[in-house]
Tab-separated table of C-alpha atoms (C1' of nucleotides) in Angstrom:
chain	number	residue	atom	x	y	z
Z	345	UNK	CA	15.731	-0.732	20.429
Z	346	UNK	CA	15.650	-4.238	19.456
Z	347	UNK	CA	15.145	-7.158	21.142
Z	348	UNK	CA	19.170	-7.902	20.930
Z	349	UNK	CA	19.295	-4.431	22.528
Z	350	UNK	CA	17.348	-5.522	25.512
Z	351	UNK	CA	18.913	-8.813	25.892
Z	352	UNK	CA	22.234	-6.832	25.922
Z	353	UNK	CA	20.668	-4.652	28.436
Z	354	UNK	CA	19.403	-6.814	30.866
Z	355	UNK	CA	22.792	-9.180	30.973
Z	356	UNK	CA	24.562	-5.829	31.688
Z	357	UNK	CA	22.714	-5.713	34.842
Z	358	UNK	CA	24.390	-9.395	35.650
Z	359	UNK	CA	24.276	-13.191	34.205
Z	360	UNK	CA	20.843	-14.448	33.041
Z	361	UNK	CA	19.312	-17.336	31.260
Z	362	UNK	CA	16.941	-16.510	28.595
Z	363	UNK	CA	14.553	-17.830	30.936
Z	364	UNK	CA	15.190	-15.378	33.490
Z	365	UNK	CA	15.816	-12.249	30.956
Z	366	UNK	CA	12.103	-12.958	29.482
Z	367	UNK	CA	10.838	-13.296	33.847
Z	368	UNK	CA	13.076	-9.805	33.969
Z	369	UNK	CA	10.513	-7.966	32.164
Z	370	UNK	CA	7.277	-10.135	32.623
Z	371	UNK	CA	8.051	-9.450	36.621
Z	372	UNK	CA	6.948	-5.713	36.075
Z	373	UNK	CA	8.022	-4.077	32.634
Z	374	UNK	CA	5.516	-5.754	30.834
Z	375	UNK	CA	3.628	-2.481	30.911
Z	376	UNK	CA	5.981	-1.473	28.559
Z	377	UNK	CA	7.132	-4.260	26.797
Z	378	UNK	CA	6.791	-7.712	25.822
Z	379	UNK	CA	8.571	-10.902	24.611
Z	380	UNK	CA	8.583	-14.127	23.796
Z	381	UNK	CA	10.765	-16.666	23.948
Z	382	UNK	CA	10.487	-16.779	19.968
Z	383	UNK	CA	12.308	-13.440	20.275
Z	384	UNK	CA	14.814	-14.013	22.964
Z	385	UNK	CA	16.528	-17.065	22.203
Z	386	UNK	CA	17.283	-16.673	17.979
Z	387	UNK	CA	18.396	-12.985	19.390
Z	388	UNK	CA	20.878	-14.780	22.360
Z	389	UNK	CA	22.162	-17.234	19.731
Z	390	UNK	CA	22.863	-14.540	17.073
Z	391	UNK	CA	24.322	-11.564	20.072
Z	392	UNK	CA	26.685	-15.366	20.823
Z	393	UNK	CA	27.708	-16.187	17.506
Z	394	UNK	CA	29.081	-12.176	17.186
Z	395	UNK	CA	30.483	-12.182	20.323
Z	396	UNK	CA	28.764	-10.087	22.143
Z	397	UNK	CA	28.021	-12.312	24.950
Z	398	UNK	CA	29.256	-15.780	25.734
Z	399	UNK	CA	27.207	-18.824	27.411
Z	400	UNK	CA	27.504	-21.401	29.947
Z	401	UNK	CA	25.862	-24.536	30.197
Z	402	UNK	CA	24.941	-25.028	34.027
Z	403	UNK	CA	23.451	-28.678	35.231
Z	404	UNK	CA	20.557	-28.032	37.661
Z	405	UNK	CA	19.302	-30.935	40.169
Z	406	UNK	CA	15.705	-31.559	40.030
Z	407	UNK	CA	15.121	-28.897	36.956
Z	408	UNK	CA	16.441	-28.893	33.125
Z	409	UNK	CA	19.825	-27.366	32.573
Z	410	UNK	CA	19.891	-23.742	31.444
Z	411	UNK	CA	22.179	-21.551	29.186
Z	412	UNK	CA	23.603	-18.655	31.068
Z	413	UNK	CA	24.944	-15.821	28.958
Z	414	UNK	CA	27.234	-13.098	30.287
Z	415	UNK	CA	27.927	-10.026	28.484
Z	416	UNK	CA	31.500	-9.241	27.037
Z	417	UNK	CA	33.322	-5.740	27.137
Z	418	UNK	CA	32.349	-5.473	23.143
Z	419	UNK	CA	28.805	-6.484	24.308
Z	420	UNK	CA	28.773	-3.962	27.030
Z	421	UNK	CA	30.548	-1.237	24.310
Z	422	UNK	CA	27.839	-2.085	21.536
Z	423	UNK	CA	24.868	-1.360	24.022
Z	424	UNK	CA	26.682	1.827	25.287
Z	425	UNK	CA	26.669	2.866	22.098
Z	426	UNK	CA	22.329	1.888	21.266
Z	427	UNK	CA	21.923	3.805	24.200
Z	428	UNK	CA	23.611	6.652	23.194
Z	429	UNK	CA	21.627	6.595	19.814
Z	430	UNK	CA	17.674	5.546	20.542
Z	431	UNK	CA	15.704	8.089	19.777
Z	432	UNK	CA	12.967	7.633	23.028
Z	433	UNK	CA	10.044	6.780	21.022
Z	434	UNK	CA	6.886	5.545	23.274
Z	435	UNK	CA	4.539	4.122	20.947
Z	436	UNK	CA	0.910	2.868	21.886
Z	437	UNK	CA	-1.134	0.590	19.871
Z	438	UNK	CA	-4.420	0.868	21.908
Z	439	UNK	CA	-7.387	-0.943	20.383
Z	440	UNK	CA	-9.326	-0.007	23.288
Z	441	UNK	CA	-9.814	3.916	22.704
Z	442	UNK	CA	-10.466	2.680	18.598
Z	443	UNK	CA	-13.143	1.197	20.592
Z	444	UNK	CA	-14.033	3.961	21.910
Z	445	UNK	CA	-13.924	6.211	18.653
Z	446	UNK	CA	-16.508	3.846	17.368
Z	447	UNK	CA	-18.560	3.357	20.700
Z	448	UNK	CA	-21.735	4.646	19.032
Z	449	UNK	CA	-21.356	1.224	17.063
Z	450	UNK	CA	-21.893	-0.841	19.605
Z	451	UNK	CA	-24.201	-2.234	21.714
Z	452	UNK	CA	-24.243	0.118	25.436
Z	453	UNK	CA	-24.170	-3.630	27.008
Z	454	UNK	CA	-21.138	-4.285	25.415
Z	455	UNK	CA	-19.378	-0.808	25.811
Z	456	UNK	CA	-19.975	-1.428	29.789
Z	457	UNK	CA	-18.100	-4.397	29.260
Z	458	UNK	CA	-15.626	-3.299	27.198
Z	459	UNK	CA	-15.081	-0.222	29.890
Z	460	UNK	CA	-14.694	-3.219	32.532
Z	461	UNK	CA	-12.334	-5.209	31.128
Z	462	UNK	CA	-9.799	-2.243	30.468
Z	463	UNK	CA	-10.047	-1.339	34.307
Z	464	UNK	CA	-9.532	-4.894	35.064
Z	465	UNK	CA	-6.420	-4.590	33.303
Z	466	UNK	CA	-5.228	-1.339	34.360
Z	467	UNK	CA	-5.685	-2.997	38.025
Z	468	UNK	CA	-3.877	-6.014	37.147
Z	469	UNK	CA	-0.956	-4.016	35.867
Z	470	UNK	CA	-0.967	-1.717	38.391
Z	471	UNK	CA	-0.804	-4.456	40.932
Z	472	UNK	CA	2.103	-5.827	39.364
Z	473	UNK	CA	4.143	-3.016	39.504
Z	474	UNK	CA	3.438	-2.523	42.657
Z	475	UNK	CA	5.048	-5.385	43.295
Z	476	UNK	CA	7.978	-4.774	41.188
Z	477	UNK	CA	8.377	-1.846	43.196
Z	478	UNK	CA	9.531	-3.744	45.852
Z	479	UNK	CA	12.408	-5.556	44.200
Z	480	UNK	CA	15.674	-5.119	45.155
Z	481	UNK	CA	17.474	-6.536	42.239
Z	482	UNK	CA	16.759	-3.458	39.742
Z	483	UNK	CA	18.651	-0.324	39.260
Z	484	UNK	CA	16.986	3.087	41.047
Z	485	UNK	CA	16.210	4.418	37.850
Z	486	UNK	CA	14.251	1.677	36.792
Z	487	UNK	CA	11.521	2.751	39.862
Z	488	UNK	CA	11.936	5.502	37.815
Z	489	UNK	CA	10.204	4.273	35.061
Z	490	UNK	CA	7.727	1.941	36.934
Z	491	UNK	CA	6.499	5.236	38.647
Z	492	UNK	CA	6.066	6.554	35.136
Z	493	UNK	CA	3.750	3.537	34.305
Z	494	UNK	CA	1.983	3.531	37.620
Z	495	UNK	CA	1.224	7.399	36.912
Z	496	UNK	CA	0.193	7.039	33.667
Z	497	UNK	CA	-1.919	3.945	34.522
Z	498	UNK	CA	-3.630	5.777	37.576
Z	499	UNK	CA	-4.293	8.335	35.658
Z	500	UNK	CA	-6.464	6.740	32.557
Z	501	UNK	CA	-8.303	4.707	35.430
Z	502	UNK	CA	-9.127	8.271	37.056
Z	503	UNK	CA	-10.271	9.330	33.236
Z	504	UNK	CA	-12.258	6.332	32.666
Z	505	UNK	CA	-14.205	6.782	36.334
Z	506	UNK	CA	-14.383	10.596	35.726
Z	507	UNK	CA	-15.630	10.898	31.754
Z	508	UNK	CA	-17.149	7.203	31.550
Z	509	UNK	CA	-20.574	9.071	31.778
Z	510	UNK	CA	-19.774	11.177	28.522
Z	511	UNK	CA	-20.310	7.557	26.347
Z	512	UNK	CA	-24.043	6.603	27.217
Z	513	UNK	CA	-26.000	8.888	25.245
Z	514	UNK	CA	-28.978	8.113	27.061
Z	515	UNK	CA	-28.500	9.181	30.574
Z	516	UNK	CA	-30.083	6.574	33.674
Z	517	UNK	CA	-33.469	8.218	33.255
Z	518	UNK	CA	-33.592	10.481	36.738
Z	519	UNK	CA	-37.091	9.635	37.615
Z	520	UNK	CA	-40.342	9.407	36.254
Z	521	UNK	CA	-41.006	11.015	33.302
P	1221	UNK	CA	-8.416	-4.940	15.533
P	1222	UNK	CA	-6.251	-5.251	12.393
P	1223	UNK	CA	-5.889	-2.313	9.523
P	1224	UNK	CA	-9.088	-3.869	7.554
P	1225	UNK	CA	-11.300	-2.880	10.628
P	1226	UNK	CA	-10.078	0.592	10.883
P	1227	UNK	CA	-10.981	1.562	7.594
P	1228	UNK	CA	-14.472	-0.165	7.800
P	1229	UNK	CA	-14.773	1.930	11.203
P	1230	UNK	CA	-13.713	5.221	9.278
P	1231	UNK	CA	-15.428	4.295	6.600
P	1232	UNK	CA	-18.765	3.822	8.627
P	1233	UNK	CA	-18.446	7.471	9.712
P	1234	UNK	CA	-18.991	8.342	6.157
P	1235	UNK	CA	-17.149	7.696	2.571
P	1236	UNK	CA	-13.434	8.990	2.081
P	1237	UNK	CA	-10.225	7.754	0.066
P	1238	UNK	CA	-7.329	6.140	1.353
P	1239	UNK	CA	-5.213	9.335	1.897
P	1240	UNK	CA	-7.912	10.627	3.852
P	1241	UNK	CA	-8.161	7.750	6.031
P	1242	UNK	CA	-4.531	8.350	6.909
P	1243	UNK	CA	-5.547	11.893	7.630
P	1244	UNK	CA	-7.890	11.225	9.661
P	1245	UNK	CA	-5.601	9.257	12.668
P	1246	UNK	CA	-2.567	11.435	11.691
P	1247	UNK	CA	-4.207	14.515	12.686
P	1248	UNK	CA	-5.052	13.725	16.580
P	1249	UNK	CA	-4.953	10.117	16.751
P	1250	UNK	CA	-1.835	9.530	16.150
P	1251	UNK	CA	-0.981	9.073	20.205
P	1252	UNK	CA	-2.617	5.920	19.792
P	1253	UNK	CA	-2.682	4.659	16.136
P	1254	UNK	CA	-0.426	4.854	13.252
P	1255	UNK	CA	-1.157	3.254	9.714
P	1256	UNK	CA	1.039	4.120	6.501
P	1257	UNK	CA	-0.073	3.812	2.910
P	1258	UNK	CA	1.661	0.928	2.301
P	1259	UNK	CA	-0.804	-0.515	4.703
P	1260	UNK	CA	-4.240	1.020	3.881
P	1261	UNK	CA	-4.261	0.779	0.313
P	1262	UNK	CA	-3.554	-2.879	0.011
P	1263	UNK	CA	-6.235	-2.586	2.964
P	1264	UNK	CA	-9.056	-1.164	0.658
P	1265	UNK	CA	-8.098	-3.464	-2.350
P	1266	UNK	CA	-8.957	-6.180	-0.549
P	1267	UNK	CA	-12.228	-4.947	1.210
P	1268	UNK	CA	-13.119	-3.939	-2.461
P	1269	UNK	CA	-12.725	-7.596	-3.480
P	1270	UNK	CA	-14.471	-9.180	-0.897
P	1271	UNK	CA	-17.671	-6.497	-1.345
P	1272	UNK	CA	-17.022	-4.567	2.277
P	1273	UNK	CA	-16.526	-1.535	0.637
P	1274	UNK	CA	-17.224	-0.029	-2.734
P	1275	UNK	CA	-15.416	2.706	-5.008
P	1276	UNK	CA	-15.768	5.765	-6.844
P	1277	UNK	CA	-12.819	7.722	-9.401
P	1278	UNK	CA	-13.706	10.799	-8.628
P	1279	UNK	CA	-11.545	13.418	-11.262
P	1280	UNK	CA	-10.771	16.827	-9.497
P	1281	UNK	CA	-9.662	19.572	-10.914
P	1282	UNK	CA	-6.446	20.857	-10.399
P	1283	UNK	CA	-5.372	17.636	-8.061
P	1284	UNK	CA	-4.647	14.329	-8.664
P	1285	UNK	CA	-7.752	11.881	-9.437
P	1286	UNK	CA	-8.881	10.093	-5.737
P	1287	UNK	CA	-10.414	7.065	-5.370
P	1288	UNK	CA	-13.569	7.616	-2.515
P	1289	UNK	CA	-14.734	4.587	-0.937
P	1290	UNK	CA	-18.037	4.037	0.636
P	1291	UNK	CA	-18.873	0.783	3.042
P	1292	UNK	CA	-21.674	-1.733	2.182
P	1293	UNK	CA	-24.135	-3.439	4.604
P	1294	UNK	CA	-21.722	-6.579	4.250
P	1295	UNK	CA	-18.612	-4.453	5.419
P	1296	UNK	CA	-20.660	-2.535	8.343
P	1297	UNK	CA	-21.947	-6.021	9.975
P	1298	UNK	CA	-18.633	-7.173	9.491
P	1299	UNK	CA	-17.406	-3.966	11.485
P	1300	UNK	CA	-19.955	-4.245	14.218
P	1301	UNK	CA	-19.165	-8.033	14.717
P	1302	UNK	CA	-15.350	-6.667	14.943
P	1303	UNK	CA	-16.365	-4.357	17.782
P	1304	UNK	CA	-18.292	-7.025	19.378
P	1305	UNK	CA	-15.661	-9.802	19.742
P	1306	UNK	CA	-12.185	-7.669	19.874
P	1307	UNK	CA	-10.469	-7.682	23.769
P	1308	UNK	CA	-9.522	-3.815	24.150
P	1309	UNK	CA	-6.054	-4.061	23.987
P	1310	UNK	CA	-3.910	-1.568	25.025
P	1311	UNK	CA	0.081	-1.717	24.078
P	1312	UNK	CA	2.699	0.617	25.044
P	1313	UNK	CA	6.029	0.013	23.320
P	1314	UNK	CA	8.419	2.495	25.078
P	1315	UNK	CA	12.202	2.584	24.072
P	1316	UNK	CA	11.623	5.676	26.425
P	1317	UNK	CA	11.278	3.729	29.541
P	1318	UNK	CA	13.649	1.473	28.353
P	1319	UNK	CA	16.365	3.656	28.465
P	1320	UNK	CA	15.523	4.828	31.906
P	1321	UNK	CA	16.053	1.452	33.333
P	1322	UNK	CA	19.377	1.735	32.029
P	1323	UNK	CA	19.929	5.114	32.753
P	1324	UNK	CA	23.242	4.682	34.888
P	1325	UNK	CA	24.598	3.628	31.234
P	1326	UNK	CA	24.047	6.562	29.739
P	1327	UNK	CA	25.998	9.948	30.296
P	1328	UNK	CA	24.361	12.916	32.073
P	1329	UNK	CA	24.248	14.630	29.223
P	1330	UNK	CA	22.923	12.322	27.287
P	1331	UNK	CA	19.893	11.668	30.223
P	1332	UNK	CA	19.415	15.321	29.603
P	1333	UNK	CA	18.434	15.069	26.214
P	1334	UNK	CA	16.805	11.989	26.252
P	1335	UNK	CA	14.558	13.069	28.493
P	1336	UNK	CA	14.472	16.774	26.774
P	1337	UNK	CA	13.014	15.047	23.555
P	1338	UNK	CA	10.372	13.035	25.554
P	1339	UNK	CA	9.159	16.348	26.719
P	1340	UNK	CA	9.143	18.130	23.530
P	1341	UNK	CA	7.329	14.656	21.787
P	1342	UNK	CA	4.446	14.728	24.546
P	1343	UNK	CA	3.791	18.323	24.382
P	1344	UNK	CA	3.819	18.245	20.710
P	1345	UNK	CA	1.214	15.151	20.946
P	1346	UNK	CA	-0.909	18.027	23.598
P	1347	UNK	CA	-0.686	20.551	21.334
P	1348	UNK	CA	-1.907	17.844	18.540
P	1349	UNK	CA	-4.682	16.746	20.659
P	1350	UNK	CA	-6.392	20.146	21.330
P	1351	UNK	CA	-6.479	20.788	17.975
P	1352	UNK	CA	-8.213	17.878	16.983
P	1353	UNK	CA	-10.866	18.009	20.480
P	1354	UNK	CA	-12.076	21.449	18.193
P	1355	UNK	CA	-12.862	19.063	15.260
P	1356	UNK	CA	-16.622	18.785	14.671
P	1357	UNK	CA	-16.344	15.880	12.221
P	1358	UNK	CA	-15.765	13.424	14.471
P	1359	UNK	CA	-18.375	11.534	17.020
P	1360	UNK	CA	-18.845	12.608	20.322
P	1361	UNK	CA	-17.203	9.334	21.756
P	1362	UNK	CA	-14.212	10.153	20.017
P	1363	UNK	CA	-13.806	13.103	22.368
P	1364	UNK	CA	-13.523	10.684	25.018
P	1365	UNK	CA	-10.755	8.490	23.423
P	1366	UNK	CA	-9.032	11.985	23.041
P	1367	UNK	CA	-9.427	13.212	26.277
P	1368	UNK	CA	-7.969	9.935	27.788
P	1369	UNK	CA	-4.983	10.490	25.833
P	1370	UNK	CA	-4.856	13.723	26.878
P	1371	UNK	CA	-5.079	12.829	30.637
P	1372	UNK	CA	-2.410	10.202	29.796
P	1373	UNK	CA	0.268	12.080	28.404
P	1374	UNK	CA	-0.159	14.937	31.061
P	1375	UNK	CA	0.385	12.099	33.827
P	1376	UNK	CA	3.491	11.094	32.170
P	1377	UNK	CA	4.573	15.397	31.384
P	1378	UNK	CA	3.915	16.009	35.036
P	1379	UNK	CA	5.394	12.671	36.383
P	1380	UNK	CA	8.789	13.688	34.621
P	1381	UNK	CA	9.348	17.078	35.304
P	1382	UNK	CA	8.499	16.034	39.199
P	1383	UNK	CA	10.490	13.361	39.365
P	1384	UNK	CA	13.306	13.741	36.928
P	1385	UNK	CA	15.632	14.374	40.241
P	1386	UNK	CA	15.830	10.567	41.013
P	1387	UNK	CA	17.484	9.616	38.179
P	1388	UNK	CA	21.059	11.720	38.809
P	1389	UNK	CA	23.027	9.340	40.612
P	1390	UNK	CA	25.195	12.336	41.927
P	1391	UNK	CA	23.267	14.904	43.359
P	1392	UNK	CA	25.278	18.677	42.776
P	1393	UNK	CA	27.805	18.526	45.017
P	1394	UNK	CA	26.751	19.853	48.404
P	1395	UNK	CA	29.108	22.216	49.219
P	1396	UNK	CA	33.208	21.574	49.895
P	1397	UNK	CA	33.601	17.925	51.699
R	1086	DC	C1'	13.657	26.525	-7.608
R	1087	DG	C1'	12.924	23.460	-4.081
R	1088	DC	C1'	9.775	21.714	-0.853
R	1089	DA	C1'	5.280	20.345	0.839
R	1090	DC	C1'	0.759	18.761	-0.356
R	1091	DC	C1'	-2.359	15.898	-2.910
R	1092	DA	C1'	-2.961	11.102	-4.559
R	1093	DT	C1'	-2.235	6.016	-5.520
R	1094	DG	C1'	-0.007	2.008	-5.668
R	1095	DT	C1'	3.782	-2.189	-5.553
R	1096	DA	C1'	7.364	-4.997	-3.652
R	1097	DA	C1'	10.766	-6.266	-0.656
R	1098	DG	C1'	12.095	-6.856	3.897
R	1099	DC	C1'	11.959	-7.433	8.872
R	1100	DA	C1'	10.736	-7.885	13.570
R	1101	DG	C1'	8.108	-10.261	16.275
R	1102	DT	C1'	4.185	-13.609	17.316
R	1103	DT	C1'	2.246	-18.205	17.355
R	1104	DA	C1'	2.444	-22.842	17.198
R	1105	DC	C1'	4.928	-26.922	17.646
R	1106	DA	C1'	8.215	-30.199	19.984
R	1107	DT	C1'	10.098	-32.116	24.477
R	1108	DG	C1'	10.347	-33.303	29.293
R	1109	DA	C1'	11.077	-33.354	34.499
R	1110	DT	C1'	9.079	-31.431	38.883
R	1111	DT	C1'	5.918	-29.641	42.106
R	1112	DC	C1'	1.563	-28.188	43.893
R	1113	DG	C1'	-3.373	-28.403	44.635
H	375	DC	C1'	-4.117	-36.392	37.765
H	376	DG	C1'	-4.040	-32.020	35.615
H	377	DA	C1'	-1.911	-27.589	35.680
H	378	DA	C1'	1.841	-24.574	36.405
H	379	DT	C1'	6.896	-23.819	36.591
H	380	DC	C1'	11.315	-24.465	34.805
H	381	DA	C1'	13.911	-24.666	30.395
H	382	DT	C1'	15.281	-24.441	25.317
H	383	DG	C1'	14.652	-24.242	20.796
H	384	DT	C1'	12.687	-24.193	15.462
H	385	DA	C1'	9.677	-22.922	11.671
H	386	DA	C1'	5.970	-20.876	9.653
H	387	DC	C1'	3.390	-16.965	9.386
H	388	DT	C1'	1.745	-12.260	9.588
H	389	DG	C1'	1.295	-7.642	9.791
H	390	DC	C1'	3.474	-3.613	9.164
H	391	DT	C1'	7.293	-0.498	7.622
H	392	DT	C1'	10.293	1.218	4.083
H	393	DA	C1'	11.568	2.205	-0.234
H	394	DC	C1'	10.462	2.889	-4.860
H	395	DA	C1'	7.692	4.815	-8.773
H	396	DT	C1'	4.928	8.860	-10.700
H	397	DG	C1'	3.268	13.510	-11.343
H	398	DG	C1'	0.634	18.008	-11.089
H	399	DT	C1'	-0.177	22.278	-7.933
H	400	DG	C1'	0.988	26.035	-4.928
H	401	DC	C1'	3.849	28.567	-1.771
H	402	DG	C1'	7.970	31.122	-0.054
DNA sequence: CGCACCATGTAAGCAGTTACATGATTCG
DNA sequence: CGAATCATGTAACTGCTTACATGGTGCG
């Protein structure tokens, strides 16, 4: 799935701006995926040009004017038919456990920080979908999928609390020796 | 952390050639990491050149000559100061989750298998994972990077097969209306 | 006899990120 | 008064994937 894909995607759930389709996953998703604006517009210009959505220019008082796309029946065909293809890959990229691969190569100062600032993020993202949760403006199944973040997320925060004591090799000395 | 690093942090753990680098994240880190050829060799080229690593033709018998590379004091400070600095990302890219936002665009029957083959992918990543927890080649920390993908993909098993029920829009027909 | 494994490399292509450019409004 | 929000776009860059090229060994 491409970012055209997801653009096509999104606009079938109703009109957006590219503004508001990059906002659409930000506001949640971002879990599982992120853009830029460097993606999103070039991919609403090109999904224009084939006809696959059109675009209106709408005037705004007191804010810029904004482009807002709408998906056309051989839009809404063409992401029928992505759908209908994707294999469901869920890739991860972590950095963080090829950290932790190599955590006898670092400092035990560092690998507490380290440690720290994943569970800040796993927090922060949790928080957020919590949030998400609570709109009304996505389809069920999408809660679907937050839930499958949230779980996922609660659960490497559990395994990080749980197995964090595996990584020090030297143990806070019990008492005196 | 970019390919360079990873084969400086393999590397580190003691001297192989590119194909075994590759081995060594295809066979149980592959949840989390994926590098192809056409990225590691150019990879060790260039850490050759800049005196990170060195190299050794070794000729085998009855198999192809390899090329084993072993990293320098250069190439392990420059791995250490890599640890040291790089924010522990972690990215999920999930068409997966994708496609369950969109669900009520898909057929039944197509939700079936779509979620059929996430199933069968996570339980082949398990099955790839307990293999590789056996391994006694690897450092003890890297048990713990294995173990939270472990914990992580079970979340995400269990989360689906309990939960799997929200997503049909029409539930079996209770009984004559 | 074909396929998978071992083993290395090059080159083209592509998708997406980052940085740049512009500018009004609103909030602290 | 600086920062964030709203709003769109281009261009360069980069990092990785894919395809191509080559060739012996061993298994079913």
């Amino acid at each position: 799935m491409d970012i055209k894909t997801l653009c096509l995607g999104v606009l079938s759930l109703g009109e957006a701006s590219g503004y508001e389709i990059k906002k659409f996953f930000e506001d949640g998703f971002s879990h599982f995926y992120v853009a830029g604006f460097g993606s999103i517009y070039p991919a609403l210009a090109e999904l224009t040009r084939e006809g696959h959505v059109t675009c209106c220019d709408i005037a705004q008082e007191k804010r810029p004017a904004k482009k807002v796309y709408h998906i056309t029946p051989s839009g809404a065909a063409l992401f029928r038919r992505e759908l209908a293809q994707a294999h469901p890959v869920h890739r991860v990229r972590s950095d963080f456990l090829l950290q932790m691969i190599f955590a006898a190569f670092m400092p035990p100062s560092r690998l507490d920080e380290v440690l720290a600032l994943r569970l800040e993020d796993i927090r922060a993202e949790l928080g957020h979908i919590e949030l998400c949760n609570r709109r009304q403006d996505i389809p069920p199944s999408a809660h679907f999928a937050l839930g499958y973040a949230q779980a996922v997320l609660q659960a490497g925060l559990d395994y990080i609390e749980g197995n964090r004591g595996v990584l020090s090799v030297t143990p806070p000395n019990k008492d005196a020796p």
